[in-house]
Amino acid sequence: MKKLLSVFLAIVFVFSSAAIIAYAGEDALNAYIIQKDIIPTGKESAERKIDAFGANGEYYFFIPSSIDVRRALFVVDGEAYADGVKITEATTVFDVFGSGTFGPTEAELTVGGKKYNVNAVFGSEIANVFIETESGSLDAIHADKSHEESGLIEIVYGDGTMAYDGVLETIKGRGNSTWKMEKKPYNIKLDKKTDLFGMGKSKKWSLIANHTDLSLIRNAYVYYAALYAGIEYTPKCMPCDVYINNEYQGQYLLTTRVEVDETRVDIENLEDANEEANPDIDIEEDCSIGGYYGRYAGLLEGTSKWVNMPNEPDDVTGGYILEMEIANRYVDEVSGFVSNMGQPFIMKSPEYASKGEIDYISAYYQDFEDAVISADGKNAEGKHYSEYIDVESFAEYYVFNEWTSNMDCGLTSTYLYKPSNDVLYAGPVWDYDIALGNNDIARYGCDYTNPNEFTVCFGRQYRNTIFEGRDVDHVPTLFNILCQKQEFVDEAKKVWNSKIKHGVVLANQAMPIYADMIEDSAVMNAIRWNLFGTYDIDEIVKAYKAETGKACNFASVRKGFIDNNIGTIQVQNVEISFFDKITMKVCTFINNLFEDFIVTFRLVNLF
C-alpha cells in the first residue's frame, strides 16, 4: 500500500497558471491571474493565463496546485478592491485568496462601484495539461470530431518540472456516445515520442473525459486492477486537470492508447509493412476503398471492406488489432468485416488494411466463430475453437469484464489482437466509465446496477438490423457463447483464482486513496460542469464522496459474488411477450429481405 501511494504521489503534476473571466457584456469582470517568468525547457521565459469560469452569478478561479500563489499576480482592469483592500500591480493571488491550504476561499471585488463575488478553488496535486490550439478555439473540433488542429502543449509535474513542452501535432475529438456529451474527450498527438510519467514512449495519447462517471475513478480503477493482475497490454493512465486556450476544461484521465507499438501492443506493425510494400504512394490519400462500405454495410453478414493498394506485404498473418463494434458505427471506419453471426469488426491496426489482409483475418475469425458456435466446438474442418485462440486470455478478459459488469463487453470497445503466425488473443481492456454499477440500462433481464447477478455471460448483440435502436434479434455475443462451454467456464474460474482476484483485491485497497487524492480537482470539475446541481462546495464534496463510495462498494461486493459463483454455466430465462415475439419476427423478416436485396444488386455502397 505504501508503495502504491508513493507511486501516485511521485507522478502527480500541475502547472503554474492564471485566469480571465468568461462573462461578456458591460458588467463583465475583466480580471485574471497570471504567473510570469516561468522557465520551461527550451524557452527563456514564459507566462501563463487561464480563463476563469462564470456561473451561478459568481466567478470561479480554478487554480492548479503547483501555482506559486505568492508570486502569481491578480490583475483587474481599473481601480479595484478585494474585501476593501486596493488591488495594485503587486497584488498576488495570496493577497486576495490566501494559500488555499484549508480549501476554497472567496472574496468580494469592487470594481468601478460594482461588486462581484469571486471564488478560488484549488486543484489536487495531480498532472496538468496546458494546450493552446492554433485557432485559439475548439469550435471547429467540436463541430467535427475528425477535424484535426495543431498547437502547443505543456505537461507539467506538480513541482513545476516540465514533462513535455513543445508542438502539439494534432488534437481532435474521440469516442462515440461520449463525444455527444457536454464535456468532450480528445485524442492528442505530440510531435515526438515521449515517455510521460513512466507510461512508455509514444506520440499518441488520449484525454478521457469520464463525464458519465461522477466518481471519476472507474476507468482508473479497472486499469489498475488489470495492471496488478498482469493482464497483457493494459492501458496506463494518469489523472490530470486540463486547460485549453486558457480555459479550465475539467479533470481528465490521460491514457495510453490501444495501438501497435513496443510500449503498447507489442506485435508486428502491418501499417509499416504496407507502407514499405507501397513506397511510392500515400495509402491514405491515393487508395480507394473496396468491398461493402455504405451506410448498411455493418448489417451485412459475411461482407468486408478494404483499401485497394497495389502491393501486399510478404506476411499477412499479423499483427492485427480488431475491435468489435456495433453496426451503425461500422460505416465510419475505413476497413473491417462482418462475421456470419453478424458481429462487425473494425480494423484498429492496420487501419488501412489491404484486401489480402482483410481476406486473411476475416477468414481466420470466421473459422474460429464456426467452431465456437457448434455443439462440439469444432468447425467443418474438424478444428476445435481452442486451436484459433489463446483460451487463457479470453477467459481472463471474460471474467475481468464480468467482475466490472461491463455491458459493452462483446459489443463495442472490445479488442482482439493477433501476432504474426500466432493465434488470437483477447484484449487489451478498455473503456469502463459505465461499468462497476454505473449503468441503469436494463437489457435482456440484466441489471447492471446489481453486483450480485451475472450480466456479461448473458450479453446479446444489438443495433444489428435496419431498425437500428430497436433490438429485434437475440443474437448472443461471443462471450455469451463461450460461457455455455464448461471447459471455458472452468478456465475462467482458474484465472480468476490464480491472478485476476489478486489484482481486484489490490485495486479495492488502492481506490479509496486514489479518490481522496483527486477530490479537490473533482470539486473543480463538478463546478465547471455543474454535475451535482449545486455550486455549494460542501454539498459537492458530500455528493462526490457518495459517488466514489458507490463505485468502491460495488467493486468489493462484486468480488465476493464472483468468488462464490464463478465456475458454473449460468442459465437465464428471459421472458418475451407474445407481442414482442411477433414484432421481432416481422422486423427480422423485413431486415433480411432488405439485406438480401442490397447484397444481390450491390446497392449498399449507394446508401
Coordinates of C-alpha atoms in Angstrom, one line a residue:
M1 CA 0.0 0.0 0.0
K2 CA 2.8 2.4 0.9
K3 CA 4.5 1.6 -2.4
L4 CA 1.2 2.3 -4.3
L5 CA 0.8 5.6 -2.5
S6 CA 4.4 6.6 -3.3
V7 CA 3.8 5.9 -7.0
F8 CA 0.7 8.1 -7.0
L9 CA 2.5 10.9 -5.3
A10 CA 5.6 10.6 -7.5
I11 CA 3.6 11.0 -10.7
V12 CA 1.2 13.8 -9.9
F13 CA 1.8 17.2 -11.5
V14 CA 0.3 20.6 -12.2
F15 CA 1.5 23.7 -14.0
S16 CA 1.5 27.3 -12.8
S17 CA -1.4 29.2 -14.2
A18 CA -3.7 32.1 -14.5
A19 CA -7.3 33.2 -15.2
I20 CA -9.6 35.6 -17.1
I21 CA -13.4 35.9 -16.6
A22 CA -15.6 34.3 -19.3
Y23 CA -18.6 36.6 -18.9
A24 CA -19.4 39.1 -21.6
G25 CA -21.2 42.3 -21.6
E26 CA -20.6 45.7 -20.0
D27 CA -21.0 44.3 -16.4
A28 CA -18.4 41.5 -17.0
L29 CA -15.5 41.5 -14.6
N30 CA -12.2 41.9 -16.5
A31 CA -9.7 40.2 -14.2
Y32 CA -7.1 37.5 -14.5
I33 CA -4.4 35.7 -12.6
I34 CA -1.0 35.5 -14.2
Q35 CA 2.3 33.9 -13.3
K36 CA 5.3 35.3 -15.2
D37 CA 8.9 34.2 -15.6
I38 CA 8.2 30.5 -15.9
I39 CA 11.3 29.0 -17.4
P40 CA 10.3 25.7 -19.2
T41 CA 12.8 23.7 -21.1
G42 CA 13.8 25.4 -24.4
K43 CA 12.4 28.8 -23.5
E44 CA 13.9 31.8 -22.0
S45 CA 10.8 32.8 -20.1
A46 CA 7.1 32.4 -20.3
E47 CA 3.8 33.3 -18.7
R48 CA 0.5 31.6 -18.3
K49 CA -3.0 32.8 -18.0
I50 CA -6.2 30.7 -17.6
D51 CA -9.7 31.9 -18.1
A52 CA -12.0 31.7 -15.1
F53 CA -15.5 30.3 -15.2
G54 CA -18.6 32.3 -14.6
A55 CA -21.7 30.5 -13.2
N56 CA -24.5 30.9 -10.7
G57 CA -23.9 34.7 -10.7
E58 CA -20.4 34.3 -9.4
Y59 CA -16.8 33.8 -10.7
Y60 CA -14.6 30.9 -10.2
F61 CA -10.8 30.7 -10.4
F62 CA -9.7 27.1 -10.9
I63 CA -6.1 27.2 -9.5
P64 CA -3.7 24.3 -10.1
S65 CA -1.9 23.1 -7.0
S66 CA 1.6 24.0 -8.4
I67 CA 0.9 27.7 -8.8
D68 CA 3.1 29.9 -6.5
V69 CA 0.3 31.9 -5.0
R70 CA 2.8 34.4 -3.5
R71 CA 4.2 35.2 -7.0
A72 CA 1.2 34.8 -9.3
L73 CA -0.4 38.2 -9.8
F74 CA -4.1 39.0 -9.5
V75 CA -4.9 41.7 -12.1
V76 CA -8.0 43.8 -12.6
D77 CA -8.6 46.5 -15.2
G78 CA -9.5 49.7 -13.5
E79 CA -9.5 50.7 -9.8
A80 CA -10.5 47.7 -7.8
Y81 CA -10.7 46.5 -4.2
A82 CA -10.6 43.0 -2.8
D83 CA -12.5 42.9 0.5
G84 CA -11.9 46.6 0.8
V85 CA -8.1 46.4 0.1
K86 CA -6.9 48.2 -3.1
I87 CA -5.5 46.0 -5.8
T88 CA -2.2 47.2 -7.2
E89 CA 0.3 45.9 -9.7
A90 CA 2.0 43.9 -7.0
T91 CA -1.2 42.2 -5.6
T92 CA -0.8 38.4 -5.7
V93 CA -3.2 35.5 -5.5
F94 CA -2.2 35.0 -1.9
D95 CA -3.2 38.6 -1.1
V96 CA -6.7 38.0 -2.4
F97 CA -7.4 34.4 -1.6
G98 CA -4.7 33.1 0.7
S99 CA -2.8 29.9 0.1
G100 CA -5.8 27.5 -0.3
T101 CA -4.3 25.3 2.5
F102 CA -7.7 25.0 4.1
G103 CA -9.7 24.6 0.9
P104 CA -11.7 27.0 -1.3
T105 CA -11.7 30.7 -0.4
E106 CA -13.8 33.6 -1.6
A107 CA -13.5 37.4 -1.8
E108 CA -15.7 40.4 -2.7
L109 CA -14.3 42.5 -5.5
T110 CA -15.4 46.1 -6.1
V111 CA -14.6 47.5 -9.5
G112 CA -16.0 50.8 -10.6
G113 CA -18.6 50.7 -7.9
K114 CA -19.9 47.2 -8.9
K115 CA -19.5 44.3 -6.6
Y116 CA -18.5 40.7 -7.7
N117 CA -18.3 37.5 -5.7
V118 CA -15.2 35.6 -6.7
N119 CA -14.1 32.2 -5.6
A120 CA -10.7 30.4 -5.7
V121 CA -11.0 26.6 -5.9
F122 CA -7.6 24.8 -5.6
G123 CA -6.9 21.6 -7.5
S124 CA -5.4 18.4 -6.3
E125 CA -1.7 17.6 -6.7
I126 CA -2.2 15.9 -10.0
A127 CA -1.0 16.5 -13.5
N128 CA -1.9 19.5 -15.6
V129 CA -2.1 19.6 -19.4
F130 CA -2.0 23.0 -20.9
I131 CA -3.0 23.3 -24.6
E132 CA -3.1 26.2 -27.0
T133 CA -4.8 25.4 -30.3
E134 CA -3.6 27.2 -33.5
S135 CA -7.0 28.9 -33.9
G136 CA -7.4 29.7 -30.3
S137 CA -10.7 27.9 -30.2
L138 CA -12.2 24.4 -30.0
D139 CA -15.2 25.4 -32.2
A140 CA -14.1 23.6 -35.4
I141 CA -13.2 20.4 -33.4
H142 CA -16.5 20.4 -31.6
A143 CA -18.3 20.8 -34.9
D144 CA -16.5 17.9 -36.5
K145 CA -14.9 15.1 -34.3
S146 CA -12.5 14.2 -37.1
H147 CA -11.2 17.7 -37.5
E148 CA -7.5 18.0 -36.5
E149 CA -5.8 21.1 -35.3
S150 CA -2.3 21.7 -34.3
G151 CA -1.0 23.9 -31.5
L152 CA 1.3 24.0 -28.5
I153 CA 1.2 21.8 -25.3
E154 CA 2.8 21.8 -21.9
I155 CA 2.6 19.0 -19.4
V156 CA 4.0 19.8 -16.0
Y157 CA 4.7 18.0 -12.8
G158 CA 3.4 19.4 -9.5
D159 CA 6.7 20.8 -8.6
G160 CA 6.8 22.8 -11.9
T161 CA 9.2 20.4 -13.7
M162 CA 8.3 20.1 -17.4
A163 CA 7.3 16.7 -18.6
Y164 CA 6.7 17.9 -22.1
D165 CA 6.9 21.3 -23.7
G166 CA 6.6 21.7 -27.4
V167 CA 4.5 21.3 -30.5
L168 CA 1.1 19.6 -30.4
E169 CA 0.9 17.9 -33.8
T170 CA -2.8 17.3 -33.6
I171 CA -5.8 17.4 -31.2
K172 CA -9.1 16.0 -32.3
G173 CA -12.3 14.5 -30.9
R174 CA -12.6 10.9 -29.8
G175 CA -15.3 8.5 -28.6
N176 CA -18.8 7.6 -29.8
S177 CA -21.5 8.2 -27.2
T178 CA -19.1 10.1 -25.1
W179 CA -18.4 12.6 -27.9
K180 CA -22.1 13.6 -27.8
M181 CA -21.8 14.8 -24.2
E182 CA -21.1 18.3 -23.0
K183 CA -17.6 17.6 -21.7
K184 CA -15.7 16.3 -24.7
P185 CA -12.9 13.7 -24.8
Y186 CA -9.9 14.2 -27.1
N187 CA -7.0 12.4 -28.8
I188 CA -3.7 14.2 -28.9
K189 CA -0.6 13.6 -30.8
L190 CA 2.8 15.0 -29.8
D191 CA 5.4 15.9 -32.4
K192 CA 7.8 13.3 -31.0
K193 CA 7.6 10.1 -29.0
T194 CA 7.7 10.9 -25.3
D195 CA 7.6 8.8 -22.2
L196 CA 5.1 10.6 -20.0
F197 CA 5.4 9.6 -16.3
G198 CA 6.8 6.2 -17.0
M199 CA 4.0 5.1 -19.3
G200 CA 6.2 4.4 -22.2
K201 CA 7.2 6.4 -25.2
S202 CA 4.6 7.4 -27.7
K203 CA 3.3 10.3 -29.8
K204 CA -0.4 9.3 -29.3
W205 CA -2.3 9.8 -26.1
S206 CA -6.0 10.1 -25.1
L207 CA -7.7 12.5 -22.7
I208 CA -10.7 10.6 -21.3
A209 CA -13.4 12.9 -20.0
N210 CA -15.2 10.4 -17.7
H211 CA -18.3 12.6 -18.0
T212 CA -20.8 9.9 -17.2
D213 CA -18.8 8.7 -14.2
L214 CA -19.5 11.2 -11.3
S215 CA -16.8 9.4 -9.2
L216 CA -14.1 10.0 -11.9
I217 CA -12.4 6.8 -10.7
R218 CA -13.9 3.9 -12.7
N219 CA -11.6 3.7 -15.6
A220 CA -8.5 4.2 -13.4
Y221 CA -10.0 1.6 -11.0
V222 CA -10.2 -1.0 -13.7
Y223 CA -6.9 -0.3 -15.4
Y224 CA -5.0 -0.5 -12.1
A225 CA -6.8 -3.8 -11.3
A226 CA -5.8 -5.2 -14.7
L227 CA -2.2 -4.0 -14.2
Y228 CA -2.0 -5.6 -10.8
A229 CA -3.4 -8.8 -12.3
G230 CA -0.8 -8.8 -15.0
I231 CA -3.3 -8.6 -17.9
E232 CA -1.2 -8.1 -21.1
Y233 CA -1.0 -4.6 -22.7
T234 CA -3.3 -2.9 -20.1
P235 CA -3.5 0.8 -20.8
K236 CA -1.6 3.1 -18.3
C237 CA -3.3 6.2 -17.0
M238 CA -2.8 9.4 -15.0
P239 CA -5.4 11.8 -13.7
C240 CA -4.9 15.4 -14.8
D241 CA -6.5 18.8 -14.9
V242 CA -6.8 20.1 -18.5
Y243 CA -6.7 23.7 -19.6
I244 CA -7.3 24.5 -23.3
N245 CA -6.9 28.0 -24.7
N246 CA -6.6 29.4 -21.1
E247 CA -9.9 27.8 -20.0
Y248 CA -10.3 25.1 -17.5
Q249 CA -11.9 22.1 -19.2
G250 CA -12.1 19.8 -16.2
Q251 CA -10.4 16.7 -14.8
Y252 CA -9.4 14.1 -17.3
L253 CA -7.6 10.8 -17.4
L254 CA -4.5 10.9 -19.6
T255 CA -4.1 7.4 -21.0
T256 CA -2.0 5.4 -23.4
R257 CA -3.9 4.3 -26.5
V258 CA -4.6 0.9 -28.0
E259 CA -2.0 0.8 -30.8
V260 CA 0.8 -1.3 -32.2
D261 CA 4.0 -0.2 -30.5
E262 CA 6.7 -1.8 -28.5
T263 CA 5.4 0.1 -25.4
R264 CA 1.7 -0.6 -26.2
V265 CA 0.5 -3.8 -28.0
D266 CA 3.9 -5.2 -28.9
I267 CA 3.1 -7.1 -32.1
E268 CA 4.2 -6.8 -35.8
N269 CA 3.2 -3.5 -37.4
L270 CA 1.3 -4.2 -40.6
E271 CA 0.8 -0.4 -41.2
D272 CA 4.6 -0.1 -41.5
A273 CA 4.7 -3.2 -43.7
N274 CA 2.0 -1.8 -46.0
E275 CA 4.0 1.4 -46.4
E276 CA 7.2 -0.5 -47.1
A277 CA 5.4 -2.6 -49.8
N278 CA 4.0 0.6 -51.4
P279 CA 6.8 3.2 -51.1
D280 CA 5.7 5.4 -54.0
I281 CA 2.1 6.1 -52.8
D282 CA 0.3 7.7 -49.9
I283 CA -2.1 4.8 -48.9
E284 CA -4.5 7.1 -47.0
E285 CA -4.7 9.7 -49.8
D286 CA -4.2 7.7 -53.0
C287 CA -6.0 4.4 -52.5
S288 CA -9.8 3.8 -52.9
I289 CA -12.0 1.6 -50.7
G290 CA -13.2 -1.8 -51.9
G291 CA -15.9 -4.1 -50.8
Y292 CA -19.1 -3.1 -48.9
Y293 CA -18.7 0.3 -47.3
G294 CA -22.1 2.1 -47.3
R295 CA -24.4 3.0 -44.5
Y296 CA -25.8 -0.5 -44.0
A297 CA -22.5 -2.4 -44.6
G298 CA -22.3 -3.2 -40.9
L299 CA -25.5 -5.2 -41.1
L300 CA -24.4 -7.5 -43.9
E301 CA -23.1 -10.8 -42.6
G302 CA -20.1 -12.3 -44.3
T303 CA -19.0 -9.0 -46.0
S304 CA -15.9 -6.8 -45.7
K305 CA -14.3 -3.6 -46.9
W306 CA -10.6 -2.8 -47.5
V307 CA -8.2 -0.4 -49.1
N308 CA -7.2 -1.1 -52.7
M309 CA -3.4 -0.8 -52.6
P310 CA -1.1 -2.2 -55.4
N311 CA 1.1 -4.4 -53.3
E312 CA 0.7 -6.7 -50.3
P313 CA 3.3 -7.3 -47.6
D314 CA 5.0 -10.7 -47.6
D315 CA 3.4 -11.8 -44.3
V316 CA -0.3 -11.0 -43.7
T317 CA -0.7 -13.3 -40.7
G318 CA -0.1 -10.5 -38.2
G319 CA -0.1 -8.3 -36.4
Y320 CA -3.7 -7.2 -36.2
I321 CA -5.8 -5.3 -33.6
L322 CA -9.5 -5.8 -34.1
E323 CA -12.3 -4.0 -32.3
M324 CA -15.9 -5.4 -32.0
E325 CA -18.3 -2.6 -32.9
I326 CA -22.0 -2.0 -33.3
A327 CA -23.3 -1.9 -36.9
N328 CA -24.3 1.8 -37.1
R329 CA -20.7 2.8 -36.3
Y330 CA -19.1 0.5 -38.8
V331 CA -19.8 2.9 -41.7
D332 CA -17.4 5.5 -40.2
E333 CA -14.4 3.1 -40.4
V334 CA -12.1 2.6 -43.4
S335 CA -11.7 -1.2 -43.3
G336 CA -13.2 -4.1 -41.5
F337 CA -15.5 -7.1 -41.8
V338 CA -18.8 -8.6 -40.5
S339 CA -18.8 -12.2 -39.3
N340 CA -21.5 -14.7 -40.4
M341 CA -23.1 -14.3 -36.9
G342 CA -23.5 -10.6 -37.6
Q343 CA -20.6 -9.2 -35.5
P344 CA -18.9 -6.2 -37.1
F345 CA -15.2 -5.8 -36.6
I346 CA -13.3 -2.6 -37.4
M347 CA -9.5 -2.6 -38.0
K348 CA -7.6 -0.6 -35.4
S349 CA -4.4 -1.8 -36.9
P350 CA -3.8 -1.7 -39.7
E351 CA -6.5 1.0 -40.0
Y352 CA -5.9 1.0 -43.8
A353 CA -5.9 -2.8 -44.4
S354 CA -5.3 -4.3 -47.8
K355 CA -7.7 -6.8 -49.4
G356 CA -5.3 -9.7 -48.7
E357 CA -5.1 -8.7 -45.0
I358 CA -8.9 -8.5 -44.7
D359 CA -9.4 -11.8 -46.6
Y360 CA -6.9 -13.4 -44.2
I361 CA -8.1 -12.1 -40.8
S362 CA -11.8 -12.4 -41.7
A363 CA -11.4 -16.0 -42.8
Y364 CA -9.4 -16.8 -39.7
Y365 CA -12.0 -15.3 -37.4
Q366 CA -14.8 -17.0 -39.3
D367 CA -13.2 -20.4 -38.9
F368 CA -13.0 -19.7 -35.2
E369 CA -16.6 -18.5 -35.0
D370 CA -17.9 -21.5 -36.9
A371 CA -16.1 -23.8 -34.4
V372 CA -17.2 -21.9 -31.2
I373 CA -20.9 -21.8 -32.2
S374 CA -21.1 -25.6 -32.9
A375 CA -22.3 -28.1 -30.4
D376 CA -18.9 -29.9 -30.2
G377 CA -16.8 -26.8 -30.5
K378 CA -15.4 -27.9 -33.9
N379 CA -15.9 -26.3 -37.4
A380 CA -16.4 -28.1 -40.7
E381 CA -12.7 -28.8 -41.0
G382 CA -12.8 -30.6 -37.6
K383 CA -10.7 -28.0 -35.8
H384 CA -11.6 -27.1 -32.3
Y385 CA -12.1 -23.4 -31.4
S386 CA -9.2 -23.6 -28.9
E387 CA -6.9 -24.0 -31.9
Y388 CA -7.7 -20.5 -33.0
I389 CA -7.4 -18.5 -29.8
D390 CA -5.4 -18.2 -26.6
V391 CA -8.1 -19.6 -24.3
E392 CA -6.4 -18.2 -21.2
S393 CA -6.5 -14.6 -22.4
F394 CA -10.2 -15.0 -23.5
A395 CA -11.0 -16.4 -20.1
E396 CA -9.1 -13.6 -18.4
Y397 CA -10.9 -11.0 -20.5
Y398 CA -14.3 -12.5 -19.8
V399 CA -14.1 -12.9 -16.0
F400 CA -12.4 -9.5 -15.7
N401 CA -15.4 -7.9 -17.5
E402 CA -17.8 -9.9 -15.5
W403 CA -16.3 -8.5 -12.3
T404 CA -16.8 -5.0 -13.7
S405 CA -20.3 -5.9 -15.0
N406 CA -19.4 -4.2 -18.3
M407 CA -22.4 -4.1 -20.7
D408 CA -20.0 -3.2 -23.6
C409 CA -18.1 -6.5 -23.4
G410 CA -18.5 -8.4 -26.7
L411 CA -20.4 -5.4 -28.3
T412 CA -18.1 -2.4 -28.6
S413 CA -14.7 -1.3 -27.2
T414 CA -13.8 -5.0 -27.2
Y415 CA -10.4 -5.7 -28.6
L416 CA -8.7 -8.8 -30.0
Y417 CA -5.1 -8.9 -31.3
K418 CA -3.2 -11.4 -33.4
P419 CA 0.6 -11.6 -33.7
S420 CA 2.2 -13.0 -36.8
N421 CA 2.0 -16.8 -37.1
D422 CA 0.1 -17.0 -33.8
V423 CA -3.5 -17.3 -32.5
L424 CA -6.0 -14.6 -31.5
Y425 CA -5.7 -13.0 -28.0
A426 CA -8.4 -11.1 -26.2
G427 CA -7.6 -7.6 -25.0
P428 CA -6.4 -5.0 -24.2
V429 CA -9.1 -4.0 -21.7
W430 CA -10.6 -0.6 -22.5
D431 CA -13.4 1.8 -21.5
Y432 CA -15.2 1.3 -18.2
D433 CA -16.9 4.6 -17.4
I434 CA -20.3 2.8 -17.4
A435 CA -19.1 -0.3 -15.5
L436 CA -18.9 -1.0 -11.8
G437 CA -22.6 -0.3 -11.3
N438 CA -22.7 3.0 -13.3
N439 CA -25.3 1.7 -15.8
D440 CA -29.0 1.7 -15.2
I441 CA -29.9 0.4 -18.7
A442 CA -31.6 -3.0 -18.3
R443 CA -31.1 -5.3 -21.3
Y444 CA -32.5 -8.8 -21.7
G445 CA -33.2 -9.1 -18.0
C446 CA -29.8 -8.0 -16.8
D447 CA -29.5 -5.4 -14.0
Y448 CA -26.1 -3.8 -14.3
T449 CA -26.5 -1.9 -11.0
N450 CA -26.8 -5.2 -9.0
P451 CA -23.4 -6.6 -8.0
N452 CA -24.9 -9.9 -7.1
E453 CA -26.0 -11.2 -10.5
F454 CA -24.3 -12.3 -13.7
T455 CA -24.5 -10.0 -16.7
V456 CA -21.7 -10.3 -19.3
C457 CA -22.2 -14.0 -19.8
F458 CA -25.8 -13.2 -20.9
G459 CA -24.7 -10.4 -23.3
R460 CA -26.5 -10.0 -26.6
Q461 CA -25.7 -8.1 -29.8
Y462 CA -27.8 -5.0 -30.6
R463 CA -28.4 -2.5 -33.4
N464 CA -27.8 -5.3 -35.8
T465 CA -30.8 -4.6 -38.1
I466 CA -32.0 -1.7 -40.3
F467 CA -34.2 -0.7 -37.3
E468 CA -31.0 0.4 -35.5
G469 CA -32.1 1.3 -32.0
R470 CA -34.7 -1.5 -31.7
D471 CA -33.4 -4.9 -30.5
V472 CA -35.1 -7.3 -32.8
D473 CA -32.7 -10.3 -32.7
H474 CA -31.5 -12.0 -29.6
V475 CA -28.1 -12.9 -31.1
P476 CA -25.6 -13.8 -28.4
T477 CA -22.2 -12.2 -28.1
L478 CA -19.1 -14.2 -28.5
F479 CA -18.5 -14.3 -24.7
N480 CA -22.1 -15.4 -24.2
I481 CA -21.4 -18.4 -26.4
L482 CA -18.1 -19.2 -24.8
C483 CA -19.7 -19.2 -21.3
Q484 CA -22.0 -22.0 -22.4
K485 CA -19.0 -24.3 -22.6
Q486 CA -17.9 -25.9 -19.4
E487 CA -14.2 -26.1 -20.3
F488 CA -14.2 -22.3 -20.8
V489 CA -16.1 -21.6 -17.6
D490 CA -13.5 -23.9 -15.8
E491 CA -10.7 -21.8 -17.3
A492 CA -12.4 -18.6 -16.2
K493 CA -12.6 -19.9 -12.6
K494 CA -8.9 -20.9 -12.8
V495 CA -7.6 -17.5 -14.0
W496 CA -9.9 -15.7 -11.5
N497 CA -8.4 -17.5 -8.6
S498 CA -4.8 -17.5 -9.9
K499 CA -4.4 -13.9 -11.0
I500 CA -7.5 -11.7 -11.6
K501 CA -8.7 -11.8 -8.0
H502 CA -5.3 -10.7 -6.8
G503 CA -5.5 -7.6 -9.0
V504 CA -9.0 -6.8 -7.8
V505 CA -8.0 -7.0 -4.2
L506 CA -5.2 -4.6 -4.7
A507 CA -7.3 -2.2 -6.6
N508 CA -10.0 -2.3 -4.0
Q509 CA -7.4 -1.3 -1.4
A510 CA -6.0 1.5 -3.6
M511 CA -9.0 3.2 -5.0
P512 CA -10.2 5.0 -1.8
I513 CA -6.7 6.5 -1.6
Y514 CA -6.9 7.5 -5.3
A515 CA -10.4 9.0 -4.8
D516 CA -9.1 11.1 -1.9
M517 CA -6.1 12.2 -3.9
I518 CA -8.2 13.6 -6.8
E519 CA -11.0 15.0 -4.6
D520 CA -10.1 18.7 -4.9
S521 CA -9.9 18.6 -8.6
A522 CA -13.1 16.6 -8.7
V523 CA -14.7 19.5 -6.9
M524 CA -13.4 21.9 -9.6
N525 CA -14.7 19.5 -12.3
A526 CA -18.1 19.4 -10.7
I527 CA -18.4 23.2 -10.5
R528 CA -17.2 23.5 -14.1
W529 CA -19.8 21.1 -15.4
N530 CA -22.5 21.6 -12.7
L531 CA -22.5 17.8 -12.1
F532 CA -24.4 17.7 -8.9
G533 CA -26.9 20.6 -9.5
T534 CA -25.2 22.8 -6.9
Y535 CA -22.3 25.1 -6.5
D536 CA -22.1 24.7 -2.8
I537 CA -18.7 23.2 -2.1
D538 CA -19.7 21.2 1.0
E539 CA -22.6 19.7 -0.9
I540 CA -20.4 18.8 -3.8
V541 CA -17.8 17.1 -1.6
K542 CA -20.6 15.1 0.1
A543 CA -22.0 14.1 -3.3
Y544 CA -18.6 13.2 -4.7
K545 CA -17.8 11.0 -1.7
A546 CA -21.1 9.2 -2.1
E547 CA -20.3 8.5 -5.8
T548 CA -16.8 7.2 -5.1
G549 CA -18.3 5.1 -2.2
K550 CA -20.8 3.5 -4.6
A551 CA -18.1 2.5 -7.1
C552 CA -15.8 1.1 -4.4
N553 CA -18.6 -0.7 -2.7
F554 CA -19.9 -2.2 -6.0
A555 CA -16.4 -3.5 -6.9
S556 CA -15.9 -5.0 -3.4
V557 CA -19.3 -6.8 -3.3
R558 CA -18.9 -7.9 -6.9
K559 CA -15.6 -9.5 -6.0
G560 CA -17.3 -11.6 -3.3
F561 CA -20.1 -12.6 -5.8
I562 CA -17.6 -13.8 -8.4
D563 CA -15.7 -15.7 -5.7
N564 CA -18.8 -17.6 -4.7
N565 CA -20.3 -18.2 -8.1
I566 CA -17.7 -18.5 -10.9
G567 CA -17.2 -21.9 -12.4
T568 CA -20.8 -22.9 -13.2
I569 CA -22.6 -22.4 -16.5
Q570 CA -25.3 -19.8 -15.9
V571 CA -28.8 -20.2 -17.2
Q572 CA -31.0 -17.2 -17.8
N573 CA -34.7 -17.4 -18.9
V574 CA -35.7 -14.2 -20.4
E575 CA -39.5 -13.7 -20.7
I576 CA -40.5 -12.2 -24.0
S577 CA -44.1 -11.2 -24.5
F578 CA -46.1 -12.6 -27.4
F579 CA -46.3 -9.1 -29.0
D580 CA -42.6 -8.7 -28.8
K581 CA -42.0 -12.1 -30.3
I582 CA -44.3 -11.3 -33.3
T583 CA -42.6 -7.9 -33.7
M584 CA -39.2 -9.4 -33.6
K585 CA -40.1 -12.0 -36.3
V586 CA -41.7 -9.4 -38.6
C587 CA -38.8 -6.9 -38.2
T588 CA -36.2 -9.6 -38.7
F589 CA -38.0 -10.8 -41.9
I590 CA -38.1 -7.3 -43.3
N591 CA -34.5 -6.7 -42.4
N592 CA -33.3 -10.0 -44.0
L593 CA -35.2 -9.1 -47.2
F594 CA -33.6 -5.7 -47.3
E595 CA -30.2 -7.2 -46.7
D596 CA -30.6 -9.8 -49.5
F597 CA -31.8 -7.1 -51.9
I598 CA -28.9 -4.7 -51.4
V599 CA -26.4 -7.5 -51.5
T600 CA -27.9 -9.1 -54.6
F601 CA -27.9 -5.8 -56.5
R602 CA -24.8 -4.4 -54.7
L603 CA -26.6 -1.3 -53.7
V604 CA -25.1 -1.0 -50.3
N605 CA -22.4 1.4 -51.4
L606 CA -25.1 3.8 -52.7
F607 CA -26.5 4.4 -49.3

